[in-house]
Every structure is written in structure tokens, then in C-alpha cells.
Short mmCIF file of C-alpha atoms and ligand atoms in Angstrom, two decimals:
data_model
loop_
_atom_site.label_atom_id
_atom_site.label_comp_id
_atom_site.label_asym_id
_atom_site.label_seq_id
_atom_site.Cartn_x
_atom_site.Cartn_y
_atom_site.Cartn_z
CA MET O 1 9.95 2.00 14.13
CA THR O 2 8.36 5.23 12.99
CA MET O 3 9.91 7.88 10.85
CA ALA O 4 8.65 11.35 10.07
CA ALA O 5 6.99 11.46 6.67
CA GLU O 6 7.74 15.14 6.38
CA SER O 7 11.45 14.88 7.07
CA GLY O 8 12.43 16.72 3.87
CA ILE O 9 16.05 15.53 3.35
CA ALA O 10 17.10 16.13 -0.25
CA ARG O 11 19.13 13.47 -2.10
CA ARG O 12 21.16 13.56 -5.29
CA LEU O 13 21.06 10.47 -7.47
CA GLU O 14 23.51 9.57 -10.22
CA PRO O 15 22.60 7.38 -13.21
CA VAL O 16 23.81 3.75 -13.02
CA ARG O 17 24.98 1.23 -15.62
CA ARG O 18 24.38 -1.92 -13.67
CA LEU O 19 22.32 -3.24 -10.78
CA ARG O 20 23.04 -6.68 -9.43
CA GLY O 21 21.96 -8.81 -6.52
CA LYS O 22 19.21 -9.99 -4.24
CA VAL O 23 16.77 -7.38 -3.10
CA SER O 24 15.59 -7.51 0.44
CA LEU O 25 12.04 -6.17 0.57
CA PRO O 26 10.02 -4.83 3.48
CA GLY O 27 7.09 -6.95 4.66
CA ASP O 28 3.85 -6.16 2.87
CA LYS O 29 2.45 -2.93 4.23
CA SER O 30 -1.24 -3.65 3.58
CA ILE O 31 -0.99 -7.09 5.11
CA SER O 32 1.09 -5.96 8.12
CA HIS O 33 -1.52 -3.34 9.13
CA ARG O 34 -4.29 -5.91 9.01
CA MET O 35 -2.32 -8.58 10.84
CA ALA O 36 -1.63 -6.19 13.72
CA MET O 37 -5.22 -4.94 13.94
CA LEU O 38 -6.74 -8.42 13.88
CA ALA O 39 -4.16 -9.73 16.36
CA ALA O 40 -5.08 -6.85 18.68
CA ILE O 41 -8.76 -7.81 18.85
CA ALA O 42 -8.19 -11.57 18.80
CA GLU O 43 -7.90 -13.97 21.67
CA GLY O 44 -4.39 -15.30 22.20
CA GLU O 45 -0.92 -14.15 21.31
CA THR O 46 0.32 -13.54 17.79
CA PHE O 47 3.86 -13.25 16.48
CA ILE O 48 4.00 -11.47 13.10
CA GLU O 49 7.22 -12.35 11.36
CA GLY O 50 8.49 -9.84 8.80
CA TYR O 51 6.12 -7.08 9.97
CA SER O 52 6.71 -4.07 7.72
CA GLU O 53 9.22 -1.60 9.17
CA SER O 54 7.48 1.22 7.36
CA ALA O 55 6.46 4.37 9.18
CA ASP O 56 2.85 3.64 8.16
CA CYS O 57 2.83 0.27 9.90
CA GLY O 58 4.64 1.82 12.86
CA ALA O 59 1.74 4.27 13.13
CA THR O 60 -0.71 1.37 13.37
CA LEU O 61 1.33 -0.16 16.23
CA ASP O 62 1.44 3.22 18.01
CA CYS O 63 -2.35 3.55 17.76
CA LEU O 64 -2.89 0.02 19.06
CA ARG O 65 -0.56 0.66 22.02
CA ARG O 66 -2.59 3.77 22.86
CA LEU O 67 -5.68 1.60 22.89
CA GLY O 68 -4.10 -0.54 25.59
CA VAL O 69 -2.80 -3.37 23.41
CA ARG O 70 0.38 -4.97 24.73
CA LEU O 71 2.85 -5.46 21.94
CA GLN O 72 6.55 -5.60 21.36
CA ALA O 73 8.41 -4.92 18.13
CA THR O 74 11.74 -6.71 17.58
CA ASP O 75 14.07 -7.00 14.59
CA SER O 76 12.34 -10.17 13.37
CA GLY O 77 8.75 -9.14 13.91
CA VAL O 78 6.05 -7.99 16.28
CA HIS O 79 4.61 -9.83 19.22
CA ILE O 80 1.00 -8.87 20.05
CA ARG O 81 -1.01 -9.95 23.04
CA GLY O 82 -4.63 -9.98 21.86
CA ALA O 83 -7.03 -7.88 23.92
CA GLY O 84 -10.05 -9.76 22.51
CA LYS O 85 -13.08 -8.06 20.97
CA THR O 86 -14.01 -6.30 24.19
CA GLY O 87 -10.57 -5.59 25.64
CA LEU O 88 -9.50 -2.31 24.02
CA GLN O 89 -9.21 0.70 26.35
CA PRO O 90 -9.99 4.37 25.63
CA SER O 91 -6.83 6.19 24.56
CA PRO O 92 -5.71 8.98 26.89
CA VAL O 93 -4.61 11.03 23.85
CA MET O 94 -5.70 11.55 20.25
CA LEU O 95 -4.46 8.70 18.02
CA ASP O 96 -2.04 9.66 15.25
CA ALA O 97 -2.16 7.72 11.97
CA ALA O 98 0.68 9.91 10.59
CA ASN O 99 0.69 9.52 6.77
CA SER O 100 -1.26 6.28 6.72
CA GLY O 101 -4.66 6.08 5.03
CA THR O 102 -4.93 2.38 5.86
CA THR O 103 -4.36 3.06 9.58
CA ILE O 104 -7.03 5.70 9.90
CA ARG O 105 -9.66 4.15 7.61
CA VAL O 106 -9.34 0.50 8.63
CA LEU O 107 -8.82 1.15 12.34
CA ALA O 108 -11.93 3.37 12.25
CA GLY O 109 -13.92 0.17 11.66
CA ILE O 110 -12.63 -1.29 14.94
CA LEU O 111 -13.10 2.04 16.78
CA ALA O 112 -16.72 2.14 15.59
CA GLY O 113 -17.26 -1.08 17.49
CA GLN O 114 -16.00 0.31 20.83
CA PRO O 115 -18.32 1.64 23.55
CA PHE O 116 -16.05 4.67 24.08
CA GLU O 117 -14.96 7.74 22.18
CA THR O 118 -11.70 7.93 20.22
CA SER O 119 -10.22 10.76 18.20
CA ILE O 120 -7.73 10.03 15.43
CA THR O 121 -5.79 12.35 13.18
CA GLY O 122 -2.79 12.29 10.86
CA ASP O 123 -0.18 14.44 9.15
CA ALA O 124 -0.99 17.32 6.77
CA SER O 125 -1.32 14.96 3.78
CA LEU O 126 -3.69 12.60 5.59
CA ARG O 127 -5.77 15.49 6.89
CA ARG O 128 -6.51 16.45 3.27
CA ARG O 129 -7.74 12.98 2.26
CA PRO O 130 -11.46 12.14 2.00
CA MET O 131 -12.96 10.28 4.96
CA ARG O 132 -16.67 10.63 4.05
CA ARG O 133 -16.34 7.27 2.32
CA ILE O 134 -16.07 5.59 5.74
CA ILE O 135 -18.04 8.14 7.79
CA GLU O 136 -21.31 7.61 5.86
CA PRO O 137 -21.50 3.82 6.15
CA LEU O 138 -20.23 3.78 9.76
CA ARG O 139 -23.06 6.20 10.64
CA GLN O 140 -25.51 3.92 8.86
CA MET O 141 -24.28 1.16 11.14
CA GLY O 142 -25.07 3.33 14.17
CA ALA O 143 -21.68 4.82 15.06
CA SER O 144 -21.41 8.50 15.81
CA VAL O 145 -18.59 10.09 13.77
CA SER O 146 -17.61 13.72 13.55
CA ALA O 147 -15.01 15.20 11.23
CA THR O 148 -13.73 18.52 9.94
CA ASP O 149 -16.18 19.65 7.20
CA ASP O 150 -17.84 16.27 7.78
CA ASN O 151 -15.10 14.73 5.65
CA LEU O 152 -11.59 15.29 6.95
CA ALA O 153 -9.46 14.09 9.88
CA PRO O 154 -9.35 14.52 12.82
CA LEU O 155 -12.21 12.05 13.24
CA THR O 156 -14.00 11.52 16.54
CA ILE O 157 -15.70 8.16 16.70
CA ARG O 158 -18.05 6.90 19.37
CA GLY O 159 -19.18 3.39 18.68
CA GLY O 160 -20.89 0.42 20.18
CA ALA O 161 -24.34 -1.04 19.47
CA LEU O 162 -23.76 -1.29 15.72
CA ARG O 163 -26.15 -2.98 13.32
CA GLY O 164 -25.10 -4.84 10.19
CA ILE O 165 -25.80 -3.20 6.84
CA THR O 166 -25.41 -3.95 3.16
CA TYR O 167 -23.35 -1.23 1.54
CA GLU O 168 -22.01 -0.54 -1.92
CA PRO O 169 -19.12 1.96 -1.68
CA PRO O 170 -19.19 4.60 -4.39
CA VAL O 171 -15.42 4.07 -4.97
CA ALA O 172 -13.41 0.89 -5.31
CA SER O 173 -11.47 0.85 -2.05
CA ALA O 174 -9.97 -1.96 -0.03
CA GLN O 175 -9.66 0.44 2.89
CA VAL O 176 -13.40 1.15 2.89
CA LYS O 177 -14.27 -2.53 2.47
CA SER O 178 -11.92 -3.51 5.28
CA CYS O 179 -13.22 -0.77 7.59
CA LEU O 180 -16.77 -2.02 7.19
CA LEU O 181 -15.93 -5.72 7.50
CA LEU O 182 -14.08 -4.99 10.76
CA ALA O 183 -16.96 -2.84 12.06
CA GLY O 184 -19.21 -5.75 11.04
CA LEU O 185 -17.42 -7.98 13.54
CA PHE O 186 -18.93 -5.79 16.30
CA ALA O 187 -22.43 -5.39 14.74
CA GLU O 188 -25.74 -7.11 15.28
CA GLY O 189 -26.45 -9.43 12.33
CA GLU O 190 -24.56 -9.54 9.07
CA THR O 191 -22.56 -6.83 7.29
CA THR O 192 -22.14 -7.05 3.53
CA VAL O 193 -19.93 -4.92 1.32
CA LEU O 194 -20.77 -4.97 -2.39
CA GLU O 195 -17.53 -4.22 -4.18
CA PRO O 196 -17.93 -2.09 -7.32
CA VAL O 197 -14.76 -3.82 -8.62
CA PRO O 198 -12.67 -6.39 -6.77
CA THR O 199 -9.97 -4.81 -4.57
CA ARG O 200 -7.16 -6.37 -2.56
CA ASP O 201 -8.60 -9.16 -0.45
CA HIS O 202 -6.05 -9.37 2.39
CA THR O 203 -8.67 -8.65 5.05
CA GLU O 204 -10.87 -11.50 3.89
CA ARG O 205 -7.94 -13.95 3.82
CA LEU O 206 -6.66 -12.84 7.21
CA LEU O 207 -10.08 -12.91 8.87
CA ARG O 208 -10.25 -16.57 7.83
CA ALA O 209 -6.78 -17.17 9.34
CA PHE O 210 -8.24 -15.82 12.60
CA GLY O 211 -11.15 -18.29 12.36
CA VAL O 212 -13.79 -15.84 11.08
CA SER O 213 -16.08 -16.98 8.31
CA VAL O 214 -16.22 -14.52 5.39
CA THR O 215 -18.57 -15.36 2.58
CA CYS O 216 -17.82 -14.14 -0.92
CA ARG O 217 -20.73 -14.36 -3.37
CA GLY O 218 -20.27 -12.40 -6.57
CA ALA O 219 -19.43 -8.86 -5.50
CA ALA O 220 -20.68 -9.45 -1.92
CA ARG O 221 -18.30 -9.89 1.04
CA THR O 222 -20.14 -10.76 4.25
CA VAL O 223 -19.18 -11.19 7.89
CA SER O 224 -21.29 -11.88 10.94
CA GLY O 225 -21.21 -9.90 14.15
CA HIS O 226 -21.06 -13.01 16.28
CA SER O 227 -17.64 -13.97 14.96
CA ARG O 228 -14.86 -14.56 17.45
CA LEU O 229 -11.25 -14.09 16.48
CA GLN O 230 -8.77 -16.69 17.58
CA SER O 231 -5.07 -15.99 17.02
CA PRO O 232 -3.39 -18.41 14.63
CA GLY O 233 -0.22 -17.98 16.77
CA ARG O 234 2.32 -17.17 14.11
CA LEU O 235 1.90 -15.17 10.93
CA ARG O 236 4.37 -14.14 8.28
CA ALA O 237 4.04 -11.03 6.13
CA PRO O 238 5.24 -11.65 2.55
CA GLY O 239 7.56 -9.21 0.77
CA ASP O 240 5.67 -6.15 -0.43
CA PHE O 241 4.83 -6.39 -4.14
CA SER O 242 4.34 -2.62 -4.26
CA ALA O 243 7.95 -2.18 -3.04
CA ALA O 244 9.19 -4.89 -5.44
CA ALA O 245 7.60 -2.99 -8.35
CA PHE O 246 10.29 -0.27 -8.20
CA TRP O 247 13.08 -2.83 -8.53
CA LEU O 248 11.27 -4.73 -11.30
CA ALA O 249 11.13 -1.44 -13.20
CA ALA O 250 14.76 -0.64 -12.43
CA GLY O 251 15.75 -4.14 -13.56
CA LEU O 252 13.95 -3.64 -16.87
CA MET O 253 15.30 -0.14 -17.48
CA VAL O 254 18.95 -0.23 -16.35
CA GLU O 255 21.27 -1.44 -19.12
CA SER O 256 22.84 -4.33 -17.25
CA ALA O 257 20.65 -5.60 -14.44
CA GLU O 258 20.38 -8.93 -12.75
CA LEU O 259 17.96 -8.81 -9.87
CA VAL O 260 16.31 -11.45 -7.71
CA LEU O 261 13.40 -10.48 -5.50
CA GLU O 262 12.64 -13.20 -2.98
CA ASP O 263 9.42 -14.06 -1.14
CA VAL O 264 7.28 -11.45 -2.85
CA GLY O 265 3.53 -11.45 -2.19
CA LEU O 266 1.78 -12.37 -5.45
CA ASN O 267 -1.86 -12.03 -4.46
CA PRO O 268 -3.62 -11.50 -7.84
CA THR O 269 -5.52 -8.51 -6.41
CA ARG O 270 -2.11 -6.77 -6.12
CA THR O 271 -0.16 -7.83 -9.19
CA GLY O 272 -1.95 -5.82 -11.86
CA LEU O 273 1.45 -4.46 -12.91
CA LEU O 274 2.62 -7.97 -13.87
CA THR O 275 -0.57 -8.42 -15.95
CA VAL O 276 -0.04 -5.08 -17.72
CA LEU O 277 3.60 -5.95 -18.43
CA ARG O 278 2.66 -9.42 -19.70
CA GLU O 279 0.01 -7.99 -22.01
CA ALA O 280 2.68 -5.65 -23.38
CA GLY O 281 4.97 -8.58 -24.20
CA CYS O 282 7.16 -8.44 -21.11
CA ALA O 283 7.46 -11.58 -19.03
CA ILE O 284 8.98 -11.29 -15.58
CA GLU O 285 10.06 -14.75 -14.45
CA VAL O 286 8.26 -16.03 -11.34
CA VAL O 287 9.79 -19.06 -9.63
CA ASN O 288 9.21 -21.02 -6.45
CA GLU O 289 5.53 -20.11 -6.16
CA ARG O 290 3.91 -21.22 -2.95
CA LEU O 291 1.22 -20.35 -0.38
CA VAL O 292 2.27 -18.82 2.94
CA GLY O 293 -0.43 -18.11 5.51
CA GLY O 294 -3.14 -18.09 2.81
CA GLU O 295 -1.26 -15.65 0.56
CA PRO O 296 0.54 -16.71 -2.68
CA ILE O 297 4.24 -15.74 -2.75
CA GLY O 298 7.15 -16.39 -5.11
CA ASP O 299 10.54 -15.15 -6.28
CA LEU O 300 10.81 -12.72 -9.18
CA GLN O 301 13.78 -12.44 -11.54
CA VAL O 302 14.78 -9.75 -13.99
CA ASN O 303 17.93 -10.10 -16.08
CA ALA O 304 19.31 -9.70 -19.58
CA SER O 305 17.13 -12.48 -20.98
CA THR O 306 13.85 -11.00 -19.61
CA LEU O 307 11.72 -9.83 -22.54
CA ARG O 308 11.15 -6.06 -22.33
CA PRO O 309 7.74 -4.54 -23.19
CA SER O 310 7.24 -4.38 -26.93
CA ARG O 311 3.84 -2.61 -26.87
CA PRO O 312 2.25 0.19 -24.81
CA LEU O 313 1.40 -0.53 -21.15
CA ARG O 314 -2.38 -0.27 -20.79
CA LEU O 315 -4.11 0.03 -17.43
CA ALA O 316 -7.89 0.54 -17.33
CA GLY O 317 -11.16 -0.75 -15.85
CA ALA O 318 -11.12 -3.30 -13.07
CA LEU O 319 -7.38 -3.92 -13.48
CA THR O 320 -6.63 -0.38 -12.30
CA ALA O 321 -7.59 -1.31 -8.70
CA ASN O 322 -5.00 -4.11 -8.81
CA ALA O 323 -2.19 -1.77 -9.77
CA ILE O 324 -3.40 1.42 -8.09
CA ASP O 325 -0.15 2.01 -6.17
CA GLU O 326 2.02 1.14 -9.19
CA VAL O 327 0.81 3.91 -11.51
CA PRO O 328 3.79 6.25 -10.83
CA ILE O 329 6.34 3.57 -11.79
CA LEU O 330 4.18 2.35 -14.67
CA ALA O 331 4.24 5.86 -16.17
CA VAL O 332 8.04 5.91 -15.88
CA LEU O 333 8.27 2.47 -17.54
CA GLY O 334 5.96 3.60 -20.35
CA ALA O 335 8.16 6.57 -21.17
CA ALA O 336 11.24 4.35 -21.35
CA PHE O 337 9.64 1.61 -23.45
CA HIS O 338 6.59 1.84 -25.74
CA GLY O 339 4.30 4.23 -23.88
CA ALA O 340 1.64 3.98 -21.17
CA GLU O 341 -2.08 4.63 -21.20
CA VAL O 342 -3.73 4.82 -17.76
CA SER O 343 -7.50 5.30 -17.26
CA ASP O 344 -10.06 4.96 -14.45
CA ALA O 345 -7.42 6.12 -11.98
CA GLY O 346 -9.11 9.28 -10.64
CA GLU O 347 -8.52 7.91 -7.11
CA LEU O 348 -4.84 8.81 -7.56
CA ARG O 349 -5.80 12.43 -7.05
CA VAL O 350 -6.63 11.71 -3.39
CA LYS O 351 -3.68 9.50 -2.42
CA GLU O 352 -0.74 10.74 -0.30
CA SER O 353 -0.54 13.48 -2.93
CA ASP O 354 -2.40 14.22 -6.17
CA ARG O 355 -0.30 11.54 -7.84
CA LEU O 356 -1.51 12.18 -11.39
CA ALA O 357 -0.50 15.84 -11.15
CA LEU O 358 2.88 14.99 -9.61
CA ILE O 359 3.69 12.25 -12.10
CA VAL O 360 2.98 14.70 -14.91
CA ARG O 361 4.94 17.60 -13.36
CA ASN O 362 7.98 15.44 -12.65
CA LEU O 363 7.98 13.63 -15.99
CA ARG O 364 7.90 17.05 -17.67
CA ALA O 365 10.75 18.25 -15.41
CA MET O 366 12.73 15.29 -16.75
CA GLY O 367 11.96 16.35 -20.33
CA VAL O 368 9.37 13.62 -20.87
CA GLU O 369 6.20 14.35 -22.82
CA VAL O 370 2.93 13.34 -21.13
CA GLU O 371 -0.77 14.15 -21.45
CA GLU O 372 -2.82 14.51 -18.25
CA ARG O 373 -6.50 13.64 -18.03
CA ALA O 374 -8.94 13.82 -15.12
CA ASP O 375 -8.71 10.08 -14.48
CA GLY O 376 -5.43 9.09 -16.05
CA LEU O 377 -2.58 9.92 -18.39
CA THR O 378 -0.95 9.06 -21.66
CA VAL O 379 2.81 8.80 -21.98
CA PRO O 380 4.36 8.35 -25.42
CA GLY O 381 7.14 5.78 -25.54
CA GLY O 382 10.79 5.83 -26.51
CA GLN O 383 11.63 8.91 -24.41
CA ARG O 384 14.82 9.80 -22.58
CA PHE O 385 14.98 11.18 -19.04
CA ARG O 386 16.87 14.35 -18.34
CA GLY O 387 18.46 14.76 -14.90
CA ALA O 388 16.15 17.11 -12.97
CA SER O 389 14.89 18.40 -9.64
CA ILE O 390 12.02 16.22 -8.47
CA GLU O 391 9.18 17.48 -6.33
CA THR O 392 7.98 14.59 -4.17
CA ALA O 393 5.44 16.49 -2.01
CA GLY O 394 6.48 13.99 0.68
CA ASP O 395 4.87 11.15 -1.29
CA HIS O 396 6.91 7.95 -0.92
CA ARG O 397 5.78 6.35 -4.20
CA ILE O 398 6.51 9.51 -6.20
CA ALA O 399 9.99 9.63 -4.62
CA MET O 400 10.76 5.98 -5.45
CA ALA O 401 9.32 6.08 -8.98
CA PHE O 402 11.46 9.08 -9.84
CA ALA O 403 14.52 7.65 -8.04
CA VAL O 404 14.23 4.78 -10.54
CA ALA O 405 13.84 7.20 -13.46
CA ALA O 406 16.98 8.96 -12.16
CA LEU O 407 18.96 5.72 -12.57
CA VAL O 408 18.57 5.97 -16.36
CA ALA O 409 18.65 9.77 -16.71
CA ASP O 410 21.36 11.58 -18.66
CA GLY O 411 22.66 13.42 -15.56
CA PRO O 412 22.18 13.76 -11.82
CA THR O 413 18.69 14.11 -10.35
CA THR O 414 17.74 15.57 -6.98
CA LEU O 415 14.76 14.43 -4.92
CA ASP O 416 13.56 17.25 -2.67
CA ASP O 417 12.61 14.78 0.08
CA ALA O 418 14.23 11.37 0.12
CA GLY O 419 13.21 10.68 3.72
CA CYS O 420 9.59 10.13 2.71
CA VAL O 421 10.46 6.68 1.32
CA GLY O 422 10.37 5.59 4.98
CA VAL O 423 6.58 5.71 4.77
CA SER O 424 6.69 2.30 3.05
CA PHE O 425 10.34 1.31 2.34
CA PRO O 426 12.86 2.69 4.87
CA ASN O 427 15.79 0.77 3.30
CA PHE O 428 15.13 1.82 -0.28
CA PHE O 429 18.36 3.79 -0.72
CA THR O 430 20.46 1.25 1.19
CA VAL O 431 19.20 -1.42 -1.21
CA LEU O 432 20.09 0.84 -4.14
CA GLU O 433 23.64 1.29 -2.85
CA GLN O 434 24.02 -2.47 -2.37
CA LEU O 435 22.73 -3.28 -5.85
CA ARG O 436 24.87 -0.73 -7.62
CA GLY O 437 27.95 -1.82 -5.64
CA GLN O 438 27.67 -5.47 -6.56
CA GLY O 439 28.58 -5.19 -10.24
CA PRO O 440 32.16 -5.92 -11.35
CA GLY O 441 32.74 -2.35 -12.46
C1 S3P A 501 -4.68 -0.07 0.63
C2 S3P A 501 -5.65 0.16 -0.32
C3 S3P A 501 -5.48 1.12 -1.42
C4 S3P A 501 -4.01 1.46 -1.63
C5 S3P A 501 -3.30 1.78 -0.35
C6 S3P A 501 -3.37 0.59 0.61
C7 S3P A 501 -4.98 -1.01 1.73
O1 S3P A 501 -6.18 2.30 -1.07
O2 S3P A 501 -3.89 2.53 -2.52
O3 S3P A 501 -1.94 2.08 -0.61
O4 S3P A 501 -4.06 -1.40 2.46
O5 S3P A 501 -6.16 -1.37 1.86
P1 S3P A 501 -7.76 2.47 -1.32
O6 S3P A 501 -8.46 1.52 -0.47
O7 S3P A 501 -8.05 3.91 -0.94
O8 S3P A 501 -7.96 2.22 -2.78
#
């Protein structure tokens, strides 16, 4: 199930005239990680249908296996035998979160609750990403954590005997919030995270599905250390909105497109891109909305009658957290339509790559004008994309955003590393081939 994030296979992409068909999406990556981690420390067995086949979610399963969790991945999902809150075992080797920030930061919360020592590392990109944001509060809770330069992976965590704290993270981060709520399950008393702005709430929803009470009062999210987790038996991961976003954009940009995206997760803490599009006059049709396992899902349609943006795409303030992974594709959309203005997105500089810098460099390589700022960018609208060589830096979302730009470029485009899409969407190029092959000519 895993795939090297640094595989470095180049790929040439030709522009397309039409894209037609149903898009099959990977299961939501954020939700899959959390389902597996909670199932691992719950009582009872859990079957997770549609577990993401991404390399990131594969890394989470590998780490859990190393911690003694019995699990089996099949084509339809993952079966996990819960070890209970006290059943994890020390890993004989250092855990490897590969490229996955969610694996290392959220799992660290569980590791901080264990009365044994665990070391966890990741690939070169992950080893450059800031970990102080979880180290500080986990220490306040009583865990001992050491890290390179007190900030970078590998992390060595020795936990147990935690006490609940009230903590306001200096950055808006669902990973930090989730790390602390999971550590809070092992702590004496209550643990409260005060969110500077609301971030994705999958952990809160899933904890409830596992029978844990999570109170949400204003910005405060609180769990109690006495909580027990009971497996709900079966869970289903919705289609990943962040994967759907690339096809929504392709559907809007390619001349003749008719795309249906089924069973897409529509949690409002994730769909900031739809809000930005709507505010710019573009209405993506959402049909068949329903709740599955506490998460809203629906089918999305883009076709000739979908209204395209008629104003600039504006992303700022609290909304930025709800579209944080969609900024690369939003910048591409802005260039093609009426521009994009992104602010309060400084966090993008510490994602899998410095995404703001790479968006700018690659837009410019495609002949697109863009202004870079410390926390965002401005892209004028009505621009054309020139076929170019794209530098992905092994970042899956940069690769997919520019693969979409390549579909409407005036000549062939080469991605220096197409394999990195496997980090979140291993079938991305297979889907592209299917969609471009289904038109009548
Ligand atoms: C994620 C949270 C976000 C997001 C990442 C996945 C999660 O990161 O960018 O892709 O699953 O909690 P931050 O928590 O660092 O904002």
C-alpha cells in the first residue's frame, strides 16, 4: 500500500480538449489516518471501508503494525483489531511516517500516552517540517520529547502519566489539535484545545463515533482522560475533497468537460474552495447530499452549464484554514479565470514543500504572471499557460495542480516527478487517462 514519495519518475502531459466521465476518488486521507489510529486504541474490531490507498495512509498503517496492532489491508478496506488504550507495544524499530505530517503529528499524541519510548522519523521533506508545535504542549502535559534542534524529526517520545492542559496553539492546525486531543485521552483530567480559527473537525466527529464525549464550546474542544473508545464496527471513509478539487478545477478549465464526482466528503471545514468559487460567481452543483458516519457527503457535477467564476477568487482569514490544501489549484484557477488573491496562508511555506514559492516558480515557468507575498500571492486573471518543465519538489499537490494546468497549456508540459502523486492519490494519472479517453473524439 505504500509508495516512495521520492520516486522521481518524470511524466509528459499533453493538453486535452475534453474530459468526460465519473471520477473515482481515493478515500479521504485526513479521515483515514484518524479512523486507523482510533481503531487501533479502541476496544473491538473495526473495518474501514474505502480506506485511502495513499502512501501517507499506508505509513500510518505501517506505524500501527510496528506498535503491535493487528491489521489487514484488502482491496475494499482495512480490518483493524483494536489493542485498547493500554495494548500498544514498544516498536522494535524506529517508526517511519514517510512524507506524512498527519502521521507523525497526530500519532505523537497517542505515543505521548504510552509508558514506553518510541522514536519516529520521516522522509527528507518531513524532517524539515516544524514539530515544536506539538513538542511544546506534549511536554506541558508531562511527556518527554526530544528532537533534532528541539524542533525536527526524528522525535523520541516517552510518555505515560500525562496531565490535562488547556492550550491555545500559536498556529491554526488540525494536526496539532488532534495530537493534543488524542494525548488527552491518556491524561489525568480534561484537555482543552483553544482553536485560533476553526480547523477540520474530523477527529472530534470520529471520537464521538468511538463513544468519546468531545465538548465544543466556542473555540474550546475538550476531552476527558477517562474516556474509553469502543469500536463502532464498520466505518466508511468518504471520497477525498482535496483530491476532488483537482478534477473540479479541470472540469471548469477544460473546454468540453462533463465530470461527476461521487461520494465526496463535504465537511464544511474542508470545502473552503467551494465557498471561494461560489463567492466568485461559480456554482458547482452538489446533489444527493447525505450523512455517512457523521460526515456530510454528496456528488459534485461540473459540465458545460456550470457557471464559471466571473470575479477574482479570494481566500483570506478563517476561510484559509478550510482550503489550506487547495491553494495550489486555486492559484491555477485564478490565472485561467479572473484572478486569485490568497492571504493568511504563511503555513504553506512549511507544508510538504514551500508551496507558495513553488506555485510562484511554476506559474512563472508556464508564462503566468504572479506576485508572491510572505503569507500569500496575487495572480492576475485571464492568463494563458505555456507548456513548461514543472518542478514538483516531490510535493503531490504541486504535481497535481500543475498537471491540471498542463491540460489547458498551449503545448506539452513535463512534471519532474509524477510518482509523488501517490502520497495522496495513487490513481491520479489513471483517472486522467480514463477521462480523456471517454470523449467521442
Ligand atoms: C491535515 C491538516 C492540515 C492539512 C494536512 C492534513 C490533517 O495540516 O494541511 O494536509 O489531516 O489534520 P495542518 O494541521 O498543519 O494545518
